[in-house]
Tab-separated table of N, CA and C and ligand atoms in Angstrom:
chain	number	residue	atom	x	y	z
Y	41	UNK	N	148.943	96.031	63.542
Y	41	UNK	CA	147.884	94.834	63.822
Y	41	UNK	C	146.311	95.340	63.345
Y	42	UNK	N	145.735	94.719	62.332
Y	42	UNK	CA	144.239	94.961	61.996
Y	42	UNK	C	143.459	94.109	62.311
Y	43	UNK	N	144.136	93.111	62.909
Y	43	UNK	CA	142.999	91.988	63.656
Y	43	UNK	C	142.679	92.432	64.906
Y	44	UNK	N	142.185	93.766	65.321
Y	44	UNK	CA	142.040	94.269	66.613
Y	44	UNK	C	140.604	95.121	66.831
Y	45	UNK	N	139.836	94.688	67.680
Y	45	UNK	CA	138.632	95.449	68.045
Y	45	UNK	C	138.332	95.485	69.619
Y	46	UNK	N	137.406	96.730	69.921
Y	46	UNK	CA	137.221	96.826	71.470
Y	46	UNK	C	135.982	95.853	71.717
Y	47	UNK	N	136.129	95.595	72.799
Y	47	UNK	CA	134.924	94.748	72.807
Y	47	UNK	C	134.153	95.093	74.291
Y	48	UNK	N	134.260	95.800	75.245
Y	48	UNK	CA	133.784	96.335	76.415
Y	48	UNK	C	134.580	97.670	76.495
Y	49	UNK	N	133.047	98.526	77.258
Y	49	UNK	CA	133.655	100.114	77.515
Y	49	UNK	C	134.227	100.131	78.956
Y	50	UNK	N	133.126	99.224	79.849
Y	50	UNK	CA	133.589	99.556	81.442
Y	50	UNK	C	133.415	98.376	81.718
Y	51	UNK	N	134.497	97.381	82.279
Y	51	UNK	CA	135.742	98.273	82.104
Y	51	UNK	C	136.291	98.226	80.595
Y	52	UNK	N	137.221	99.250	80.114
Y	52	UNK	CA	137.793	99.135	78.858
Y	52	UNK	C	138.541	97.910	78.161
Y	53	UNK	N	138.262	97.164	77.337
Y	53	UNK	CA	138.652	95.931	76.944
Y	53	UNK	C	139.258	95.962	75.260
Y	54	UNK	N	140.165	95.764	75.125
Y	54	UNK	CA	140.683	95.924	73.494
Y	54	UNK	C	141.169	94.163	73.101
Y	55	UNK	N	140.546	93.862	72.241
Y	55	UNK	CA	141.329	92.413	71.517
Y	55	UNK	C	141.870	92.719	70.434
Y	56	UNK	N	143.002	92.078	70.064
Y	56	UNK	CA	143.525	91.661	68.970
Y	56	UNK	C	144.069	89.903	69.015
Y	57	UNK	N	144.152	89.681	67.419
Y	57	UNK	CA	144.682	88.112	67.562
Y	57	UNK	C	146.182	88.248	66.387
Y	58	UNK	N	147.126	87.596	67.135
Y	58	UNK	CA	148.475	87.203	66.757
Y	58	UNK	C	149.023	86.035	66.676
Y	59	UNK	N	149.956	85.690	65.934
Y	59	UNK	CA	150.540	84.257	66.049
Y	59	UNK	C	151.184	84.179	67.062
Y	60	UNK	N	151.515	82.772	67.856
Y	60	UNK	CA	152.545	82.397	68.761
Y	60	UNK	C	154.074	83.041	68.643
Y	61	UNK	N	154.292	82.890	67.231
Y	61	UNK	CA	155.764	83.248	67.005
Y	61	UNK	C	156.111	84.659	67.197
Y	62	UNK	N	154.921	85.663	66.916
Y	62	UNK	CA	154.903	86.931	66.991
Y	62	UNK	C	156.049	87.583	67.990
Y	63	UNK	N	156.819	88.688	67.974
Y	63	UNK	CA	157.635	89.278	69.139
Y	63	UNK	C	156.709	90.043	70.107
Y	64	UNK	N	155.554	90.246	69.193
Y	64	UNK	CA	154.580	91.117	70.195
Y	64	UNK	C	154.112	90.126	71.108
Y	65	UNK	N	153.442	88.849	70.893
Y	65	UNK	CA	153.027	87.913	71.778
Y	65	UNK	C	154.124	87.495	73.084
Y	66	UNK	N	155.157	87.156	72.236
Y	66	UNK	CA	156.407	87.053	73.359
Y	66	UNK	C	156.372	88.128	74.112
Y	67	UNK	N	156.498	89.292	74.011
Y	67	UNK	CA	157.078	90.583	74.664
Y	67	UNK	C	155.276	90.532	75.814
Y	68	UNK	N	154.323	90.472	75.174
Y	68	UNK	CA	152.937	90.798	75.883
Y	68	UNK	C	153.217	89.491	76.948
Y	69	UNK	N	153.826	88.304	76.509
Y	69	UNK	CA	153.864	86.911	77.551
Y	69	UNK	C	154.752	87.245	78.957
Y	70	UNK	N	155.630	88.056	78.316
Y	70	UNK	CA	156.652	88.416	79.086
Y	70	UNK	C	156.267	89.746	80.013
Y	71	UNK	N	155.930	90.618	79.725
Y	71	UNK	CA	155.567	91.447	80.211
Y	71	UNK	C	154.147	91.980	80.881
Y	72	UNK	N	153.296	91.339	80.424
Y	72	UNK	CA	151.805	91.352	80.747
Y	72	UNK	C	151.535	92.588	80.266
Y	73	UNK	N	152.020	93.340	79.335
Y	73	UNK	CA	151.518	94.821	79.271
Y	73	UNK	C	151.766	95.188	77.868
Y	74	UNK	N	151.016	96.177	77.313
Y	74	UNK	CA	151.140	96.577	75.810
Y	74	UNK	C	150.753	98.058	75.448
Y	75	UNK	N	151.020	97.849	74.204
Y	75	UNK	CA	150.204	99.737	73.873
Y	75	UNK	C	149.660	99.481	72.696
Y	76	UNK	N	148.904	99.971	72.228
Y	76	UNK	CA	147.939	99.886	70.994
Y	76	UNK	C	148.128	101.504	70.584
Y	77	UNK	N	148.621	101.615	69.693
Y	77	UNK	CA	149.042	103.058	68.823
Y	77	UNK	C	148.321	103.338	67.518
Y	78	UNK	N	147.039	104.191	67.322
Y	78	UNK	CA	146.305	104.436	66.281
Y	78	UNK	C	147.530	105.175	65.162
Y	79	UNK	N	146.697	104.046	63.838
Y	79	UNK	CA	147.869	104.410	62.461
Y	79	UNK	C	147.215	105.712	61.891
Y	80	UNK	N	147.616	106.272	61.264
Y	80	UNK	CA	147.116	107.464	60.174
Y	80	UNK	C	147.931	107.199	59.164
Y	81	UNK	N	146.709	107.808	58.360
Y	81	UNK	CA	147.363	108.099	56.467
Y	81	UNK	C	148.863	108.570	56.582
Y	82	UNK	N	149.127	109.057	57.674
Y	82	UNK	CA	150.609	110.042	57.568
Y	82	UNK	C	151.703	109.386	57.719
Y	83	UNK	N	151.346	108.370	58.613
Y	83	UNK	CA	152.409	107.086	58.969
Y	83	UNK	C	152.319	106.005	58.401
Y	84	UNK	N	151.924	105.962	57.126
Y	84	UNK	CA	151.187	104.930	56.539
Y	84	UNK	C	152.525	103.772	55.945
Y	85	UNK	N	153.444	104.737	55.495
Y	85	UNK	CA	154.642	103.882	55.051
Y	85	UNK	C	155.673	103.462	56.537
Y	86	UNK	N	155.600	104.328	56.915
Y	86	UNK	CA	156.372	103.616	58.623
Y	86	UNK	C	155.843	102.395	59.262
Y	87	UNK	N	154.498	102.459	59.171
Y	87	UNK	CA	153.781	101.292	59.594
Y	87	UNK	C	153.796	100.170	59.011
Y	88	UNK	N	154.065	100.203	57.575
Y	88	UNK	CA	153.990	99.176	56.823
Y	88	UNK	C	155.707	98.779	57.046
Y	89	UNK	N	156.829	99.612	57.400
Y	89	UNK	CA	157.791	98.715	57.976
Y	89	UNK	C	157.897	97.871	59.201
Y	90	UNK	N	156.953	98.881	59.974
Y	90	UNK	CA	157.072	97.830	61.305
Y	90	UNK	C	156.039	96.400	61.253
Y	91	UNK	N	155.363	96.291	59.847
Y	91	UNK	CA	154.768	94.864	60.196
Y	91	UNK	C	155.616	93.856	59.320
Y	92	UNK	N	156.412	94.663	58.979
Y	92	UNK	CA	157.901	93.519	58.135
Y	92	UNK	C	157.996	92.400	59.395
Y	93	UNK	N	159.187	91.501	58.769
Y	93	UNK	CA	159.671	90.362	60.134
Y	93	UNK	C	161.024	91.023	60.065
Y	94	UNK	N	161.453	91.308	61.547
Y	94	UNK	CA	162.702	91.813	61.748
Y	94	UNK	C	163.009	90.472	62.569
Y	95	UNK	N	164.368	90.401	62.865
Y	95	UNK	CA	164.894	89.492	64.044
Y	95	UNK	C	164.555	90.401	65.128
Y	96	UNK	N	164.416	89.356	66.158
Y	96	UNK	CA	163.952	89.236	67.705
Y	96	UNK	C	164.987	90.504	68.568
Y	97	UNK	N	164.825	91.860	68.746
Y	97	UNK	CA	165.652	92.407	69.849
Y	97	UNK	C	165.989	93.756	68.551
Y	98	UNK	N	165.647	93.333	67.457
Y	98	UNK	CA	165.559	94.916	66.381
Y	98	UNK	C	164.163	95.903	66.577
Y	99	UNK	N	164.975	97.200	66.886
Y	99	UNK	CA	164.017	98.131	66.998
Y	99	UNK	C	163.092	98.556	66.188
Y	100	UNK	N	161.871	97.931	65.656
Y	100	UNK	CA	161.266	98.326	64.458
Y	100	UNK	C	161.045	99.534	64.129
Y	101	UNK	N	160.645	100.652	65.644
Y	101	UNK	CA	160.374	101.835	65.130
Y	101	UNK	C	161.608	102.664	64.676
Y	102	UNK	N	162.724	102.359	65.252
Y	102	UNK	CA	164.138	103.094	64.672
Y	102	UNK	C	163.804	102.656	63.505
Y	103	UNK	N	163.845	101.138	62.855
Y	103	UNK	CA	164.244	101.166	61.276
Y	103	UNK	C	162.432	101.872	60.597
Y	104	UNK	N	162.050	102.401	61.064
Y	104	UNK	CA	160.660	102.724	60.341
Y	104	UNK	C	161.004	104.517	60.699
Y	105	UNK	N	161.928	104.805	61.494
Y	105	UNK	CA	161.948	106.696	61.633
Y	105	UNK	C	160.851	107.064	62.373
Y	106	UNK	N	160.372	106.140	63.231
Y	106	UNK	CA	159.292	106.392	64.124
Y	106	UNK	C	159.926	106.905	65.468
Y	107	UNK	N	159.042	107.641	66.269
Y	107	UNK	CA	159.827	108.244	67.588
Y	107	UNK	C	158.865	107.541	68.584
Y	108	UNK	N	159.215	107.026	69.871
Y	108	UNK	CA	158.846	106.872	71.175
Y	108	UNK	C	158.987	107.447	72.139
Y	109	UNK	N	158.070	107.205	73.474
Y	109	UNK	CA	158.452	108.040	74.460
Y	109	UNK	C	157.680	107.029	75.521
Y	110	UNK	N	157.921	107.591	76.814
Y	110	UNK	CA	157.597	106.575	78.052
Y	110	UNK	C	155.999	106.987	77.959
Y	111	UNK	N	155.608	105.348	78.236
Y	111	UNK	CA	154.314	105.483	78.745
Y	111	UNK	C	153.721	106.339	80.169
Y	112	UNK	N	152.617	106.175	80.469
Y	112	UNK	CA	152.307	106.670	81.693
Y	112	UNK	C	152.364	105.416	83.067
Y	113	UNK	N	151.365	104.370	82.277
Y	113	UNK	CA	151.119	103.269	83.221
Y	113	UNK	C	151.730	102.063	83.340
Y	114	UNK	N	152.133	102.154	82.095
Y	114	UNK	CA	152.779	100.580	81.253
Y	114	UNK	C	154.275	100.810	81.281
Y	115	UNK	N	155.286	99.783	80.848
Y	115	UNK	CA	156.483	99.794	80.475
Y	115	UNK	C	156.677	99.971	79.255
Y	116	UNK	N	155.892	99.125	78.465
Y	116	UNK	CA	156.559	99.669	76.637
Y	116	UNK	C	156.300	100.842	76.579
Y	117	UNK	N	156.919	101.475	75.904
Y	117	UNK	CA	156.917	103.049	75.371
Y	117	UNK	C	155.196	102.957	74.728
Y	118	UNK	N	154.970	104.138	74.302
Y	118	UNK	CA	153.994	104.331	73.118
Y	118	UNK	C	154.574	105.769	72.124
Y	119	UNK	N	153.723	105.471	70.938
Y	119	UNK	CA	154.611	105.907	69.776
Y	119	UNK	C	154.206	107.446	69.674
Y	120	UNK	N	154.991	108.332	69.559
Y	120	UNK	CA	154.835	109.743	69.305
Y	120	UNK	C	153.908	110.041	68.336
Y	121	UNK	N	154.088	109.365	67.155
Y	121	UNK	CA	153.347	110.021	65.790
Y	121	UNK	C	151.878	109.712	66.061
Y	122	UNK	N	151.988	108.878	66.581
Y	122	UNK	CA	150.188	108.374	66.883
Y	122	UNK	C	149.395	109.182	67.387
Y	123	UNK	N	148.372	109.687	67.156
Y	123	UNK	CA	147.254	110.729	67.968
Y	123	UNK	C	146.522	109.989	69.228
Y	124	UNK	N	146.519	108.536	68.917
Y	124	UNK	CA	146.088	108.226	70.024
Y	124	UNK	C	147.213	106.656	70.588
Y	125	UNK	N	147.054	106.538	71.702
Y	125	UNK	CA	147.384	105.149	72.117
Y	125	UNK	C	146.880	104.777	73.413
Y	126	UNK	N	146.408	103.541	73.726
Y	126	UNK	CA	145.815	102.951	74.604
Y	126	UNK	C	146.863	102.267	75.544
Y	127	UNK	N	147.079	102.340	76.150
Y	127	UNK	CA	148.346	101.439	77.441
Y	127	UNK	C	147.169	100.523	77.766
Y	128	UNK	N	147.901	99.232	77.904
Y	128	UNK	CA	147.052	98.013	78.180
Y	128	UNK	C	147.800	96.946	79.219
Y	129	UNK	N	146.652	96.688	80.019
Y	129	UNK	CA	147.456	95.392	80.885
Y	129	UNK	C	146.800	94.333	80.190
Y	130	UNK	N	147.438	93.050	80.233
Y	130	UNK	CA	147.206	91.570	79.654
Y	130	UNK	C	146.183	91.362	80.559
Y	131	UNK	N	144.865	91.011	80.039
Y	131	UNK	CA	143.518	90.320	80.793
Y	131	UNK	C	143.434	88.703	80.657
Y	132	UNK	N	143.294	88.598	79.330
Y	132	UNK	CA	143.400	87.021	79.314
Y	132	UNK	C	143.939	86.860	77.916
Y	133	UNK	N	144.391	85.341	77.443
Y	133	UNK	CA	144.396	85.329	76.563
Y	133	UNK	C	143.696	84.248	76.275
Y	134	UNK	N	143.235	83.935	74.554
Y	134	UNK	CA	142.245	82.176	73.995
Y	134	UNK	C	143.350	81.914	72.863
Y	135	UNK	N	143.583	80.535	72.977
Y	135	UNK	CA	144.317	80.059	72.375
Y	135	UNK	C	143.931	79.000	71.283
Y	136	UNK	N	144.404	79.949	70.125
Y	136	UNK	CA	143.470	78.992	68.938
Y	136	UNK	C	144.460	78.289	68.204
Y	137	UNK	N	144.517	77.323	67.301
Y	137	UNK	CA	145.216	76.429	66.839
Y	137	UNK	C	146.553	76.826	66.229
Y	138	UNK	N	146.339	78.101	65.636
Y	138	UNK	CA	147.380	78.922	65.233
Y	138	UNK	C	147.753	80.616	65.278
Y	139	UNK	N	146.758	81.022	66.330
Y	139	UNK	CA	146.659	82.030	66.702
Y	139	UNK	C	146.447	82.281	68.084
Y	140	UNK	N	146.541	83.661	68.407
Y	140	UNK	CA	146.131	83.529	69.788
Y	140	UNK	C	145.056	85.018	70.141
Y	141	UNK	N	143.949	85.046	70.844
Y	141	UNK	CA	143.605	86.394	71.317
Y	141	UNK	C	143.977	86.605	72.134
Y	142	UNK	N	144.368	88.134	71.782
Y	142	UNK	CA	144.901	88.868	73.619
Y	142	UNK	C	143.562	89.798	73.678
Y	143	UNK	N	143.592	90.202	75.178
Y	143	UNK	CA	142.663	90.928	75.803
Y	143	UNK	C	143.281	91.757	76.749
Y	144	UNK	N	143.475	93.404	76.339
Y	144	UNK	CA	144.261	94.021	77.194
Y	144	UNK	C	143.035	94.888	78.025
Y	145	UNK	N	143.059	95.244	78.964
Y	145	UNK	CA	142.235	96.523	79.350
Y	145	UNK	C	143.427	97.497	79.676
Y	146	UNK	N	142.615	98.754	78.865
Y	146	UNK	CA	143.220	99.593	79.033
Y	146	UNK	C	143.283	100.433	80.196
Y	147	UNK	N	144.276	100.661	80.674
Y	147	UNK	CA	144.647	101.244	82.141
Y	147	UNK	C	144.946	102.927	81.633
Y	148	UNK	N	145.094	103.163	80.919
Y	148	UNK	CA	145.817	105.160	80.311
Y	148	UNK	C	145.473	105.175	78.918
Y	149	UNK	N	145.132	105.850	78.287
Y	149	UNK	CA	144.768	106.787	77.333
Y	149	UNK	C	145.339	107.753	76.972
Y	150	UNK	N	146.080	108.275	75.864
Y	150	UNK	CA	146.644	109.270	75.616
Y	150	UNK	C	146.256	110.146	74.142
Y	151	UNK	N	145.594	111.039	74.151
Y	151	UNK	CA	144.882	111.700	72.674
Y	151	UNK	C	145.950	112.704	72.332
Y	152	UNK	N	146.449	112.983	71.466
Y	152	UNK	CA	146.892	114.087	71.332
Y	152	UNK	C	146.369	115.347	71.036
Y	153	UNK	N	146.643	116.374	71.208
Y	153	UNK	CA	145.897	117.906	71.457
Y	153	UNK	C	145.152	117.970	69.881
Y	154	UNK	N	144.103	118.305	69.418
Y	154	UNK	CA	143.741	118.657	68.237
Y	154	UNK	C	143.206	117.221	67.555
Y	155	UNK	N	143.014	116.228	68.184
Y	155	UNK	CA	142.395	114.826	67.901
Y	155	UNK	C	141.258	114.745	68.013
Y	156	UNK	N	140.837	115.318	68.964
Y	156	UNK	CA	139.484	115.757	69.369
Y	156	UNK	C	138.635	117.036	68.783
Y	157	UNK	N	137.194	116.608	68.491
Y	157	UNK	CA	136.728	117.908	68.150
Y	157	UNK	C	135.112	117.627	68.764
Y	158	UNK	N	134.960	118.306	69.461
Y	158	UNK	CA	133.411	118.017	70.363
Y	158	UNK	C	133.522	116.780	70.805
Y	159	UNK	N	134.734	116.315	71.756
Y	159	UNK	CA	134.738	114.981	72.616
Y	159	UNK	C	134.613	114.090	71.604
Y	160	UNK	N	134.654	114.076	70.391
Y	160	UNK	CA	135.081	112.770	69.801
Y	160	UNK	C	136.229	112.744	68.532
Y	161	UNK	N	136.831	111.487	68.185
Y	161	UNK	CA	137.860	111.881	67.437
Y	161	UNK	C	137.795	112.953	66.104
Y	162	UNK	N	138.460	113.518	65.877
Y	162	UNK	CA	138.316	114.391	64.748
Y	162	UNK	C	138.994	113.509	63.565
Y	163	UNK	N	138.015	112.407	63.047
Y	163	UNK	CA	138.660	112.079	62.029
Y	163	UNK	C	139.044	112.627	60.527
Y	164	UNK	N	138.378	113.659	60.113
Y	164	UNK	CA	138.767	114.602	59.327
Y	164	UNK	C	140.292	114.808	59.442
Y	165	UNK	N	140.861	115.615	60.214
Y	165	UNK	CA	141.890	115.806	60.962
Y	165	UNK	C	142.941	114.903	60.649
Y	166	UNK	N	142.597	113.362	61.792
Y	166	UNK	CA	143.766	112.420	61.780
Y	166	UNK	C	143.751	111.738	60.821
Y	167	UNK	N	142.804	111.321	60.294
Y	167	UNK	CA	142.688	110.518	58.995
Y	167	UNK	C	143.314	109.131	59.258
Y	168	UNK	N	142.441	108.281	59.923
Y	168	UNK	CA	142.930	107.134	60.251
Y	168	UNK	C	142.662	106.347	59.579
Y	169	UNK	N	143.832	105.383	59.554
Y	169	UNK	CA	143.742	103.796	58.764
Y	169	UNK	C	143.218	102.761	58.725
Y	170	UNK	N	142.403	102.289	57.695
Y	170	UNK	CA	141.783	100.893	58.181
Y	170	UNK	C	142.346	100.181	57.229
Y	171	UNK	N	142.524	99.072	57.854
Y	171	UNK	CA	143.191	97.665	57.004
Y	171	UNK	C	141.511	97.218	55.760
Y	172	UNK	N	142.462	97.340	54.875
Y	172	UNK	CA	141.213	96.388	53.712
Y	172	UNK	C	141.842	94.905	53.468
Y	173	UNK	N	142.881	95.001	52.864
Y	173	UNK	CA	144.125	94.033	52.621
Y	173	UNK	C	145.031	93.882	52.139
Y	174	UNK	N	146.040	93.337	51.988
Y	174	UNK	CA	147.537	93.440	51.205
Y	174	UNK	C	147.795	94.761	51.744
Y	175	UNK	N	148.214	95.197	50.493
Y	175	UNK	CA	148.657	96.487	50.955
Y	175	UNK	C	147.512	97.877	50.659
Y	176	UNK	N	146.330	97.496	50.758
Y	176	UNK	CA	145.442	98.105	50.161
Y	176	UNK	C	144.865	98.605	52.105
Y	177	UNK	N	144.531	99.620	51.703
Y	177	UNK	CA	144.069	100.631	53.427
Y	177	UNK	C	142.692	101.461	52.627
Y	178	UNK	N	142.003	102.103	53.660
Y	178	UNK	CA	140.939	103.080	53.514
Y	178	UNK	C	141.036	104.498	54.441
Y	179	UNK	N	141.103	105.421	53.869
Y	179	UNK	CA	141.644	106.111	54.741
Y	179	UNK	C	140.023	106.915	55.846
Y	180	UNK	N	139.973	106.804	56.765
Y	180	UNK	CA	138.794	107.157	57.339
Y	180	UNK	C	138.427	108.565	57.745
Y	181	UNK	N	138.258	109.308	56.741
Y	181	UNK	CA	138.308	110.786	56.898
Y	181	UNK	C	137.101	111.210	56.726
Y	182	UNK	N	135.885	110.548	56.888
Y	182	UNK	CA	134.787	111.419	56.398
Y	182	UNK	C	133.436	110.641	57.450
Y	183	UNK	N	133.310	111.782	58.582
Y	183	UNK	CA	132.388	111.403	59.136
Y	183	UNK	C	130.719	111.599	58.924
Y	184	UNK	N	129.960	110.764	59.557
Y	184	UNK	CA	128.334	110.733	59.002
Y	184	UNK	C	127.714	110.666	60.132
Y	185	UNK	N	127.071	111.531	60.162
Y	185	UNK	CA	125.787	111.586	61.559
Y	185	UNK	C	124.466	110.929	61.191
Y	186	UNK	N	123.528	110.216	61.908
Y	186	UNK	CA	122.313	109.415	62.080
Y	186	UNK	C	121.410	110.527	61.839
G	240	FMN	C1	148.790	96.346	57.506
G	240	FMN	C2	148.864	95.522	58.605
G	240	FMN	C3	148.216	94.536	59.312
G	240	FMN	C4	148.469	93.332	60.239
G	240	FMN	N1	147.650	93.055	61.197
G	240	FMN	C5	148.118	91.906	61.611
G	240	FMN	C6	147.149	91.344	62.807
G	240	FMN	O1	146.169	91.699	63.063
G	240	FMN	N2	147.879	90.158	63.561
G	240	FMN	C7	149.138	90.003	63.448
G	240	FMN	O2	149.674	88.850	64.301
G	240	FMN	N3	150.297	90.248	62.462
G	240	FMN	C8	149.545	91.567	61.835
G	240	FMN	N4	150.686	92.093	60.599
G	240	FMN	C9	151.588	91.564	61.108
G	240	FMN	C10	152.561	92.250	62.184
G	240	FMN	O3	152.577	93.711	61.838
G	240	FMN	C11	153.605	91.823	62.414
G	240	FMN	O4	154.405	91.525	61.280
G	240	FMN	C12	153.780	90.253	62.911
G	240	FMN	O5	152.638	90.424	64.136
G	240	FMN	C13	154.890	89.815	63.565
G	240	FMN	O6	155.751	91.449	63.969
G	240	FMN	P1	156.227	91.017	65.495
G	240	FMN	O7	157.512	89.581	65.667
G	240	FMN	O8	157.130	92.484	65.733
G	240	FMN	O9	155.352	90.861	66.490
G	240	FMN	C14	150.134	92.854	59.959
G	240	FMN	C15	150.857	93.854	59.387
G	240	FMN	C16	150.287	95.000	58.417
G	240	FMN	C17	151.549	95.711	57.343
């Protein structure tokens, strides 16, 4: 998901928008839970496979060659290859005409060893991927301090 943003720190709330027909939305409607997994340059091709349309019930992580493991506090698993995973419980949804905004409260966060440097994301090392449009991305691996 590229339409995603944090909106509050305390409590930690994350928003993203999706279509009513997406399996993501259907799964969240059924379970009230989801996991946001940070995408990095290393897994850009696998991420793109997950972004394709598969019939409901197909394991997209398996199709992409990614791995999953149990989350700590929610039933949906988290993606092993992602250096950060935010486990969320559904807080609310806001229905638009053709899209829905989903708000999740982060109930657990897991950060891989080495993904932090002096208490901050080690962006040079992790190389998070930012979506520009279509198949274009920015690699966010340069930190500037003011
Ligand atoms: C780079 C990228 C960014 C995407 N961003 C979003 C997004 O913000 N919201 C969305 O609904 N789908 C987005 N998609 C499409 C989804 O990955 C996915 O195809 C769609 O939500 C339906 O998948 P699902 O049925 O497995 O949920 C994006 C795909 C790619 C490749």
